Amino acid sequence: MRRAFAPWSDPAAKPLIRFENVTKRFGDAVAVDHLSLNIFEKEFFCLLGPSGCGKTTLMRMLAGFETPSEGAITLGNQNLAGVPPYRRPVNMMFQSYALFPHMSVEKNIAFGLKQDGLPKDQIADRVGEMLRLVQLEKLARRYPSQLSGGQRQRVALARALAKKPKLLLLDEPLGALDKKLREETQFELMDIQHELGMTFVVVTHDQEEAMTMADRIAVMDHGRIVQVATPGEIYEQPKTRFIAEFVGDVNILEGHVQGLENGLWRVKTPSAAEPLTIDDPDEVLNSGQAVAIAVRPEKMVIQRDPPPPGTRNVLTGEVWDIGYLGDWTVYRVKLATGEILRVTRANASRFVENPIDWDEQVFVTFAPDAAVILAE
Amino acid sequence: MNRRLSLFNVTSLVLGFAFLYLPILLLVIYSFNASRLVTVWGGFSTQWYGALFRNQALMEAAWVTLRIALLSATIATVLGTLAALALTRYGRFPGRTLFTGMVYAPMVMPEVITGLSLLLFFVAIDLDRGFWTITLAHTTLTMCFVTVVVQSRLMTFDRSLEEAAMDLGAPPLRTFFTVTLPLIAPSIVAGFLLAFTLSMDDLVIASFNAGPGATTLPIKIYSQVRLGLSPEVNAASAILIGIVTLGVIAATLISKRSALRSSKEAH
């Protein structure tokens, strides 16, 4: 069980990093657009978004490689305006790792400590400590060109951690690793962050990576933050259609609000014969308003037999595609309207008698609280 | 790509190399001629090398040439590297294209014109012609070669290495000396060797700007040949050819190796 850690919901907590109305322009292009954001101490914070959304620019402003066109960034009590990168208590792990090719692993790790003018024995101790942390003791004298991708990634991490920065920035830290290694390293990064009690800010375009590691995720689009929340909230209560579609898979059904009935919204949609019933009490909607209903594929149930009368949220269609993934089976169901639904089912048992087959007529249902209403 | 050499390929290769190198080879062979007559083979001997080292005037000229080559190549390397840095690093400054063209101009400018204009300039500022004017003239000539070599290395340089150094606490100047300079050093050395050899064997520009006090080896050889061929000159030329060849080979090897390394680091 990981900690109950939520300083962002504590109004008395003081953020470590504050972006206040920060804008960054490159010529006419706006990379970051009037953005405000708080990041707290010891937080594992992810900036998630498609490429070109401004997440890298935001990180480079923290490191000091870009200066905001407007607005202020504060770290602790220090306004970072005009502070050059080499005077910031912030270190960064670069996407390309940026290891110095003419220095051995230990020299790479020692580089930052040398800049601080630490005595030699202290540098050696710290380098040894870092090598142990990333399990590279045996490769201390190797050069970066003699290392594998995963080993380089570790050296880059050790070098960035060596100075015990208040804040560590990681730019697509796992982007260059293959899938298996990426998963292992995700958990390692979390352990290291937890062990050292540092604040991590990670930039990634990989939603799975963000979901696994982050305490909170900021989803960015076009230089703005669309939602800042925990991975669970982002997935289960996305604020906009963009987030619902960017993070994970989702089925979107379009319709119009009919009204509120026993605390549940009734939504008329061409995709279903009967109006849908949705349990999303936080939304404030008007009758007749156009909305999108978002339902995750794993929250839909697919069956061959007609559901009992009175069942809510029934859609009918024909099996268009079946994809067997081992742990999951994905069904693509074509509705009468031509829309294609994605429904997944966990393969809980090894053998299924008379499984649902291609071209079969099926019923797809979902519970009222499985869906989210997104205002259009 | 493991094509066998055909007869045609071998013939054209031999003819090409013969065309290029036969005269030089002949000169080297005749430097070991025992006969005083330059064009008649009189047996093998190294006597002209001995005579060369006893020839005060030729040795004097060789020493001047070496000093000029070292000094001008050093200045050209510093200036050429700075120009390369400015051209690759400071994105778009006004007059960038003009500056690029101007740096490369001495490469394509006829040597006679470069020599003449420098002579006029030195006369105008009333600088006595001699050691220093040749050195300055050679710096002007060779700087652009250094710039070309260093610039091509800087183009492939991963800037995030410098950002990483700054991020770890190194101010810009220290970043340059601890990260940038060691990584571009091979190309700087290659540029230096190129500048050195160019200065060593230059005749035209040197003869425009030489004065009574200083004569370089190529000038000396040229003037001696006009008076009549001497086997000593053959010997001096053979040594010169040796030095230049070594310089060019070293420059090529060094820049090749650094290109290999930068492609590895980019991976």
XYZ file of C-alpha atoms in Angstrom:
643
model
C 0.000 0.000 0.000
C 1.435 3.294 -1.044
C 1.003 6.355 1.108
C -2.108 8.424 1.331
C -0.417 11.401 -0.230
C -2.526 14.320 -1.395
C -1.042 17.711 -0.498
C -2.941 19.272 -3.404
C -6.233 18.807 -1.579
C -4.858 20.449 1.575
C -5.500 24.199 1.342
C -2.749 24.916 3.909
C -0.037 23.088 1.945
C 2.511 25.315 0.262
C 3.434 24.294 -3.251
C 7.095 23.783 -4.172
C 6.657 25.038 -7.711
C 4.223 27.667 -8.835
C 3.508 28.666 -12.386
C 1.576 31.895 -12.344
C -0.086 32.865 -15.583
C 2.954 31.773 -17.597
C 3.007 32.338 -21.350
C 5.784 31.378 -23.734
C 5.845 32.519 -27.328
C 8.281 31.536 -30.068
C 7.767 34.262 -32.637
C 4.054 34.073 -33.450
C 3.587 30.569 -32.098
C 2.285 30.235 -28.547
C 3.841 27.192 -26.887
C 2.466 27.788 -23.400
C -0.669 29.850 -22.980
C -1.486 31.654 -19.689
C -0.807 28.586 -17.631
C -1.048 28.355 -13.858
C -0.048 25.248 -11.965
C 1.083 24.151 -8.501
C 3.370 21.209 -7.887
C 4.002 20.026 -4.332
C 7.030 18.697 -2.559
C 7.688 14.959 -2.942
C 5.150 14.742 -5.682
C 5.618 12.531 -8.732
C 4.084 14.816 -11.296
C 3.488 13.968 -14.949
C 3.005 16.372 -17.818
C 1.090 14.393 -20.405
C 0.075 15.435 -23.874
C 0.530 14.922 -27.575
C 3.689 16.262 -29.189
C 3.624 20.009 -29.617
C 1.287 20.570 -26.651
C 3.879 22.648 -24.797
C 4.891 20.115 -22.143
C 8.571 20.122 -23.080
C 8.646 23.920 -23.174
C 7.118 23.983 -19.712
C 9.865 21.667 -18.441
C 12.612 23.632 -20.167
C 11.357 26.763 -18.449
C 11.760 24.995 -15.111
C 15.303 23.964 -16.015
C 16.131 27.483 -17.165
C 16.728 26.788 -20.854
C 13.728 28.911 -21.842
C 12.463 32.087 -20.229
C 8.741 32.802 -19.931
C 7.462 35.601 -22.163
C 4.995 36.507 -19.407
C 4.190 35.369 -15.903
C 6.321 34.048 -13.062
C 7.699 30.702 -11.952
C 8.651 30.247 -8.303
C 10.529 27.374 -6.717
C 10.236 27.302 -2.949
C 10.420 30.984 -2.101
C 12.660 31.874 -5.031
C 11.427 33.602 -8.145
C 13.250 31.856 -10.972
C 13.178 34.825 -13.342
C 16.706 35.567 -14.530
C 18.273 32.603 -12.691
C 20.480 30.728 -15.201
C 20.302 26.907 -15.412
C 23.619 26.448 -13.607
C 22.348 28.252 -10.505
C 19.047 26.398 -10.142
C 18.591 23.617 -7.577
C 17.021 21.627 -10.378
C 18.515 18.802 -12.422
C 17.266 17.243 -15.567
C 17.461 13.873 -17.210
C 17.510 14.444 -20.944
C 15.522 12.474 -23.469
C 18.712 11.687 -25.400
C 20.431 11.108 -21.997
C 23.133 13.597 -23.119
C 25.916 11.578 -21.509
C 29.352 13.074 -22.057
C 30.940 10.661 -24.552
C 34.497 11.580 -23.559
C 33.969 10.745 -19.886
C 33.594 7.394 -18.156
C 30.450 6.502 -16.241
C 31.902 7.662 -12.919
C 33.205 10.921 -14.401
C 29.778 11.571 -15.860
C 28.158 11.097 -12.473
C 30.837 13.173 -10.736
C 30.512 16.086 -13.184
C 27.847 17.986 -11.264
C 29.526 17.399 -7.905
C 32.806 18.761 -9.262
C 31.070 21.943 -10.336
C 30.089 22.468 -6.696
C 33.752 22.160 -5.706
C 33.175 19.284 -3.273
C 36.300 17.619 -1.850
C 37.497 14.559 -3.764
C 36.644 11.920 -1.165
C 33.106 13.244 -0.803
C 32.660 13.126 -4.573
C 33.935 9.539 -4.651
C 31.528 8.535 -1.852
C 28.575 10.096 -3.554
C 29.445 8.591 -6.935
C 29.712 5.168 -5.297
C 26.348 5.664 -3.643
C 24.748 6.607 -6.956
C 26.327 3.656 -8.772
C 24.864 1.344 -6.135
C 21.462 2.987 -6.432
C 21.286 2.288 -10.166
C 23.224 -1.009 -9.889
C 26.082 -0.056 -12.173
C 29.054 -0.506 -9.797
C 30.757 -2.850 -12.229
C 30.562 -0.475 -15.164
C 32.047 2.602 -13.464
C 34.997 2.811 -15.813
C 33.141 2.132 -19.037
C 32.411 4.834 -21.577
C 28.860 5.624 -22.708
C 29.482 4.116 -26.150
C 30.185 0.779 -24.449
C 26.815 0.672 -22.671
C 23.404 -0.633 -23.678
C 20.391 1.680 -23.900
C 19.097 0.634 -20.495
C 22.490 1.156 -18.861
C 22.818 4.609 -20.396
C 19.424 5.492 -19.038
C 20.613 4.525 -15.562
C 23.794 6.566 -15.856
C 21.745 9.562 -16.939
C 19.478 9.076 -13.934
C 22.400 8.686 -11.525
C 24.069 11.808 -12.891
C 20.894 13.850 -12.492
C 20.323 12.547 -8.946
C 23.918 12.970 -7.766
C 23.503 16.575 -6.642
C 20.370 15.783 -4.634
C 18.329 18.401 -6.444
C 15.136 19.732 -4.875
C 13.484 18.935 -8.124
C 14.294 16.370 -10.786
C 13.010 16.855 -14.314
C 12.710 13.819 -16.570
C 12.124 14.311 -20.274
C 10.558 11.163 -21.765
C 12.747 9.102 -19.436
C 11.704 5.725 -20.802
C 11.062 6.658 -24.403
C 14.133 4.896 -25.790
C 13.665 1.609 -23.917
C 11.840 -1.463 -25.167
C 8.521 -2.445 -23.663
C 9.627 -4.982 -21.044
C 12.472 -2.828 -19.780
C 10.211 0.209 -19.737
C 7.773 -1.470 -17.385
C 10.525 -2.553 -14.979
C 12.107 0.863 -15.045
C 8.791 2.572 -14.317
C 8.560 0.790 -11.001
C 12.234 1.416 -10.277
C 11.811 5.124 -10.860
C 8.868 5.153 -8.458
C 10.889 3.312 -5.815
C 13.859 5.661 -6.191
C 11.651 8.713 -5.987
C 9.951 7.361 -2.889
C 13.256 6.384 -1.282
C 14.939 9.734 -1.887
C 11.849 11.805 -1.137
C 12.468 14.032 -4.131
C 10.040 15.874 -6.312
C 9.879 14.438 -9.825
C 8.372 16.153 -12.825
C 8.121 13.851 -15.821
C 7.249 14.808 -19.373
C 5.724 12.037 -21.435
C 3.397 11.385 -24.317
C 2.810 7.828 -23.139
C -0.390 7.704 -21.087
C 0.366 4.278 -19.680
C 3.681 5.541 -18.317
C 1.980 8.553 -16.767
C -0.805 6.443 -15.246
C 1.609 3.960 -13.673
C 4.041 6.406 -12.129
C 2.371 9.692 -11.345
C 0.717 10.954 -8.203
C -0.948 13.549 -10.368
C -1.139 14.054 -14.099
C -1.558 17.330 -15.942
C -3.014 16.717 -19.373
C -1.906 19.438 -21.763
C -3.222 20.464 -25.133
C -2.306 23.495 -27.235
C -0.256 25.114 -24.488
C -2.966 24.860 -21.858
C -3.636 22.446 -19.041
C -6.970 20.726 -19.623
C -7.095 18.750 -16.394
C -4.870 18.168 -13.387
C -5.859 15.148 -11.343
C -4.813 11.746 -10.069
C -4.506 8.973 -12.670
C -7.768 7.453 -11.431
C -9.681 10.708 -11.773
C -8.215 11.387 -15.209
C -9.317 7.970 -16.417
C -12.688 7.710 -14.711
C -13.751 11.355 -14.700
C -12.190 12.988 -17.722
C -13.232 16.584 -18.038
C -13.295 16.805 -21.786
C -13.666 14.582 -24.782
C -10.006 15.246 -25.660
C -8.847 13.742 -22.366
C -11.250 10.803 -22.582
C -9.906 9.969 -26.022
C -6.243 10.700 -25.274
C -6.048 8.671 -22.084
C -7.067 5.097 -22.748
C -9.716 3.834 -25.163
C -13.239 5.127 -25.040
C -16.592 4.797 -26.799
C -18.332 8.085 -27.465
C -22.116 8.205 -28.006
C -23.564 11.543 -29.013
C -27.006 12.682 -27.920
C -29.231 15.310 -26.334
C -30.260 15.692 -22.692
C -33.925 14.894 -22.022
C -33.942 15.700 -18.352
C -33.216 14.497 -14.825
C -35.087 11.461 -13.502
C -34.525 10.191 -9.941
C -31.131 11.874 -9.917
C -30.091 10.217 -13.189
C -29.723 11.958 -16.518
C -31.791 10.750 -19.449
C -30.052 11.198 -22.768
C -31.647 10.537 -26.151
C -29.219 9.168 -28.681
C -29.654 7.784 -32.206
C -27.370 4.905 -31.235
C -29.909 3.265 -28.902
C -33.636 2.587 -29.149
C -34.378 3.754 -25.616
C -32.913 6.894 -24.017
C -29.753 6.205 -22.016
C -29.646 6.584 -18.246
C -26.455 8.068 -16.892
C -25.373 8.481 -13.290
C -23.166 11.565 -13.351
C -24.730 13.870 -10.736
C -21.938 16.464 -10.789
C -22.715 17.627 -14.295
C -25.037 20.630 -14.597
C -26.969 20.270 -17.836
C -30.010 21.757 -19.533
C -32.712 19.894 -21.391
C -31.987 19.688 -25.096
C -28.271 20.280 -24.610
C -25.952 18.313 -26.911
C -23.661 16.005 -24.943
C -21.241 13.133 -25.487
C -21.489 9.979 -23.411
C -18.100 8.380 -22.770
C -17.931 4.709 -21.785
C -14.680 2.786 -21.392
C -14.575 -0.521 -23.346
C -14.024 -2.646 -20.232
C -17.147 -1.213 -18.608
C -19.418 -2.484 -21.372
C -20.848 -5.997 -21.313
C -21.324 -7.982 -24.481
C -23.841 -10.850 -24.669
C -25.717 -12.934 -27.195
C -28.988 -13.366 -25.277
C -31.359 -10.408 -25.001
C -31.101 -8.751 -21.574
C -34.205 -8.919 -19.337
C -36.808 -6.215 -19.986
C -36.183 -3.040 -18.033
C -32.398 -3.282 -18.392
C -30.879 0.134 -18.792
C -28.557 1.258 -21.576
C -28.978 -1.476 -24.161
C -27.329 -1.184 -27.569
C -27.674 -3.735 -30.348
C -25.293 -4.501 -33.145
C -23.299 -7.057 -35.009
C -19.799 -8.341 -34.236
C -17.538 -6.747 -36.781
C -14.090 -7.784 -35.523
C -12.651 -9.913 -32.757
C -9.131 -9.411 -31.474
C -7.703 -11.935 -29.037
C -4.949 -10.381 -26.904
C -4.415 -13.185 -24.422
C -5.504 -11.405 -21.277
C -8.286 -9.560 -23.049
C -10.497 -10.100 -26.035
C -11.534 -7.016 -27.961
C -14.857 -7.016 -29.778
C -15.687 -4.368 -32.320
C -19.451 -4.125 -32.553
C -21.141 -2.268 -35.402
C -24.372 -0.500 -34.456
C -27.269 0.165 -36.845
C -26.059 3.773 -37.084
C -22.720 2.570 -38.457
C -20.827 3.523 -35.279
C -18.327 0.960 -34.086
C -18.136 0.197 -30.371
C -15.075 -1.256 -28.726
C -15.923 -3.725 -25.984
C -13.320 -5.696 -24.063
C -13.777 -8.780 -21.970
C -11.255 -10.262 -19.582
C -10.468 -13.859 -20.447
C -11.054 -15.102 -16.918
C -11.228 -18.771 -17.846
C -9.152 -20.718 -20.298
C -12.013 -22.312 -22.207
C -15.298 -20.760 -23.209
C -18.040 -22.915 -24.619
C -19.714 -21.579 -27.705
C -17.968 -18.209 -27.747
C -19.376 -15.138 -29.477
C -18.402 -15.277 -33.122
C -17.983 -12.912 -36.054
C -21.147 -11.457 -37.627
C -23.326 -12.480 -34.694
C -26.104 -10.190 -33.452
C -25.204 -9.102 -29.927
C -26.421 -6.878 -27.119
C -24.094 -4.438 -25.435
C -25.089 -2.995 -22.067
C -23.477 -0.748 -19.490
C -24.401 0.412 -16.019
C -25.551 4.022 -15.477
C -22.471 4.781 -13.377
C -20.075 3.322 -15.979
C -20.522 6.336 -18.214
C -19.447 9.951 -18.023
C -21.309 12.843 -19.606
C -19.068 15.304 -21.418
C -20.616 18.630 -22.333
C -19.975 19.362 -25.993
C 29.682 -4.231 -52.308
C 32.559 -6.584 -52.963
C 33.292 -5.889 -56.583
C 36.440 -7.407 -57.996
C 38.839 -5.093 -59.736
C 38.533 -5.558 -63.466
C 41.409 -5.015 -65.872
C 39.815 -1.743 -66.939
C 39.598 -0.507 -63.364
C 43.199 -1.403 -62.631
C 44.436 0.289 -65.790
C 42.571 3.516 -65.144
C 43.698 3.536 -61.537
C 47.342 3.058 -62.529
C 47.162 5.681 -65.253
C 45.482 8.174 -62.941
C 47.961 7.743 -60.145
C 50.880 7.745 -62.575
C 49.675 11.026 -64.015
C 49.434 12.542 -60.550
C 52.468 11.122 -58.831
C 55.076 10.102 -61.409
C 56.712 13.567 -61.569
C 56.898 13.698 -57.778
C 58.266 10.190 -57.609
C 60.902 11.124 -60.188
C 61.917 14.085 -58.064
C 62.266 11.938 -54.968
C 64.287 9.344 -56.875
C 66.625 11.970 -58.298
C 67.185 13.382 -54.812
C 69.116 10.161 -54.197
C 71.144 10.587 -57.381
C 74.919 10.403 -57.030
C 75.463 12.477 -60.128
C 75.588 16.258 -60.045
C 73.624 16.351 -63.282
C 70.026 16.409 -62.287
C 68.750 14.519 -65.295
C 71.351 11.768 -65.482
C 71.214 8.812 -63.054
C 74.636 8.179 -61.535
C 73.881 5.639 -58.819
C 72.328 5.830 -55.343
C 73.639 8.315 -52.799
C 72.382 10.415 -49.922
C 75.104 13.021 -50.377
C 72.685 15.783 -51.417
C 70.816 15.453 -48.138
C 74.109 16.010 -46.399
C 74.873 18.948 -48.645
C 71.418 20.335 -47.960
C 71.952 20.339 -44.207
C 75.257 22.151 -44.708
C 73.635 24.736 -46.997
C 73.196 27.695 -44.649
C 70.821 29.650 -46.881
C 68.452 26.732 -47.496
C 68.411 25.717 -43.834
C 67.725 29.310 -42.848
C 64.771 29.394 -45.252
C 63.476 26.075 -43.933
C 63.599 27.348 -40.364
C 61.703 30.514 -41.303
C 59.105 28.449 -43.154
C 58.570 26.195 -40.155
C 58.177 29.121 -37.759
C 55.758 30.888 -40.070
C 53.736 27.716 -40.596
C 53.455 27.010 -36.854
C 52.563 30.566 -35.928
C 50.123 31.255 -38.749
C 48.431 27.877 -38.310
C 47.990 28.571 -34.576
C 46.426 31.984 -35.144
C 44.300 30.632 -37.989
C 43.073 27.784 -35.783
C 41.935 30.123 -33.015
C 40.262 32.583 -35.390
C 38.836 29.855 -37.610
C 37.333 27.986 -34.641
C 35.765 31.175 -33.323
C 34.302 31.911 -36.757
C 32.928 28.358 -36.965
C 31.318 28.749 -33.529
C 29.756 32.064 -34.516
C 28.438 30.661 -37.779
C 26.860 27.549 -36.265
C 25.744 28.871 -32.896
C 24.363 32.340 -33.301
C 21.445 31.321 -35.494
C 20.409 34.327 -37.489
C 22.302 37.518 -36.981
C 22.116 40.293 -39.535
C 24.610 39.733 -42.315
C 25.071 36.032 -41.537
C 25.003 34.940 -45.178
C 27.405 37.698 -46.136
C 29.748 36.708 -43.313
C 29.654 33.030 -44.329
C 30.524 33.952 -47.901
C 33.281 36.264 -46.795
C 34.888 33.640 -44.565
C 35.061 31.217 -47.461
C 36.225 33.781 -50.024
C 39.993 33.181 -49.629
C 39.391 29.535 -50.572
C 38.233 30.398 -54.066
C 40.022 33.716 -54.548
C 42.995 33.408 -56.968
C 46.151 33.374 -54.864
C 47.705 36.092 -56.969
C 44.884 38.443 -56.036
C 44.992 37.546 -52.340
C 48.753 38.064 -52.362
C 48.552 41.327 -54.237
C 45.792 42.816 -52.099
C 47.612 41.877 -48.914
C 50.776 43.467 -50.270
C 48.897 46.680 -51.041
C 47.381 46.616 -47.583
C 50.739 46.138 -45.839
C 52.261 48.917 -47.897
C 49.314 51.186 -47.064
C 49.695 50.654 -43.322
C 53.432 50.916 -43.688
C 54.291 47.500 -42.293
C 57.788 46.278 -43.183
C 57.577 43.168 -45.311
C 59.174 40.077 -43.821
C 58.388 37.390 -41.279
C 55.282 39.033 -39.854
C 53.654 39.986 -43.119
C 53.988 36.406 -44.427
C 52.587 35.071 -41.172
C 49.578 37.390 -41.351
C 49.037 36.601 -45.026
C 49.097 32.872 -44.340
C 46.682 33.292 -41.448
C 44.278 35.007 -43.825
C 44.660 32.224 -46.368
C 44.304 29.254 -44.031
C 41.687 30.465 -41.547
C 38.776 29.516 -43.792
C 39.989 25.917 -44.051
C 39.942 25.595 -40.285
C 36.451 27.117 -40.224
C 35.138 24.595 -42.744
C 36.532 21.615 -40.855
C 35.383 22.760 -37.397
C 31.996 23.910 -38.654
C 31.187 20.529 -40.127
C 31.843 18.970 -36.713
C 29.749 21.548 -34.879
C 26.785 20.932 -37.190
C 26.474 17.386 -35.845
C 27.179 18.388 -32.243
C 24.398 17.437 -29.838
C 23.532 20.683 -28.049
C 21.859 18.825 -25.210
C 25.366 17.853 -24.033
C 26.054 21.506 -23.309
C 22.653 21.944 -21.730
C 23.362 18.952 -19.521
C 26.656 20.486 -18.401
C 24.969 23.781 -17.550
C 22.134 21.966 -15.849
C 24.716 20.249 -13.635
C 26.130 23.600 -12.585
C 28.805 24.505 -15.117
C 28.695 28.159 -16.252
C 28.893 28.707 -20.042
C 32.659 29.208 -20.240
C 33.423 26.123 -18.168
C 30.891 24.172 -20.224
C 32.807 25.166 -23.328
C 36.153 24.054 -21.971
C 35.027 20.830 -20.280
C 32.460 19.556 -22.783
C 32.448 21.365 -26.117
C 36.178 21.781 -26.650
C 37.250 18.192 -25.862
C 34.589 16.878 -28.222
C 35.458 19.124 -31.148
C 39.223 18.928 -30.487
C 39.914 16.348 -33.224
C 38.432 18.621 -35.852
C 40.424 21.571 -34.495
C 43.644 19.546 -34.710
C 42.745 18.459 -38.236
C 42.134 22.099 -39.145
C 45.457 23.077 -37.636
C 47.345 20.442 -39.629
C 45.640 21.544 -42.800
C 46.554 25.180 -42.127
C 50.126 24.153 -41.291
C 50.677 22.269 -44.536
C 49.031 24.974 -46.623
C 51.389 27.544 -45.144
C 54.411 25.272 -45.603
C 54.039 24.902 -49.341
C 52.633 28.286 -50.329
C 54.728 30.151 -52.880
C 52.536 32.800 -54.482
C 51.220 34.652 -51.461
C 54.544 34.343 -49.644
C 56.529 35.805 -52.537
C 54.198 38.824 -52.701
C 54.673 39.528 -49.010
C 58.259 38.421 -48.396
C 60.900 40.954 -47.604
C 64.652 41.011 -47.560
C 64.767 39.657 -44.020
C 62.708 36.557 -44.544
C 62.601 34.023 -47.338
C 60.592 30.827 -47.144
C 61.724 27.498 -48.480
C 59.387 27.442 -51.504
C 60.610 30.926 -52.506
C 64.209 29.875 -52.069
C 63.765 26.705 -54.114
C 61.949 28.579 -56.840
C 64.661 31.205 -57.142
C 67.428 28.581 -57.121
C 65.769 26.593 -59.865
C 65.755 29.678 -62.051
C 69.521 29.815 -61.746
C 69.925 26.162 -62.608
C 68.832 22.831 -61.201
C 70.662 21.527 -58.189
C 70.264 18.092 -56.583
C 70.134 19.806 -53.176
C 66.841 21.361 -54.191
C 65.553 17.913 -55.043
C 66.481 16.761 -51.559
C 64.822 19.773 -49.926
C 61.694 19.210 -52.015
C 61.581 15.544 -51.086
C 61.622 16.439 -47.384
C 58.941 19.067 -47.921
C 56.772 16.547 -49.747
C 57.236 14.149 -46.840
C 56.108 16.695 -44.241
C 53.097 17.827 -46.241
C 52.027 14.248 -46.949
C 52.226 13.338 -43.280
C 50.243 16.449 -42.346
C 47.457 15.748 -44.815
C 47.254 12.070 -43.891
C 47.108 12.916 -40.184
C 44.409 15.537 -40.767
C 42.320 13.084 -42.777
C 42.651 10.295 -40.234
C 41.787 12.547 -37.319
C 38.696 14.025 -38.916
C 37.552 10.590 -40.056
C 37.869 9.195 -36.573
C 36.027 12.090 -35.019
C 33.250 11.744 -37.601
C 32.944 8.092 -36.632
C 32.802 8.997 -32.978
C 30.181 11.682 -33.424
C 27.977 9.292 -35.357
C 28.294 6.847 -32.483
C 27.405 9.457 -29.930
C 24.437 10.586 -31.970
C 23.077 7.053 -31.872
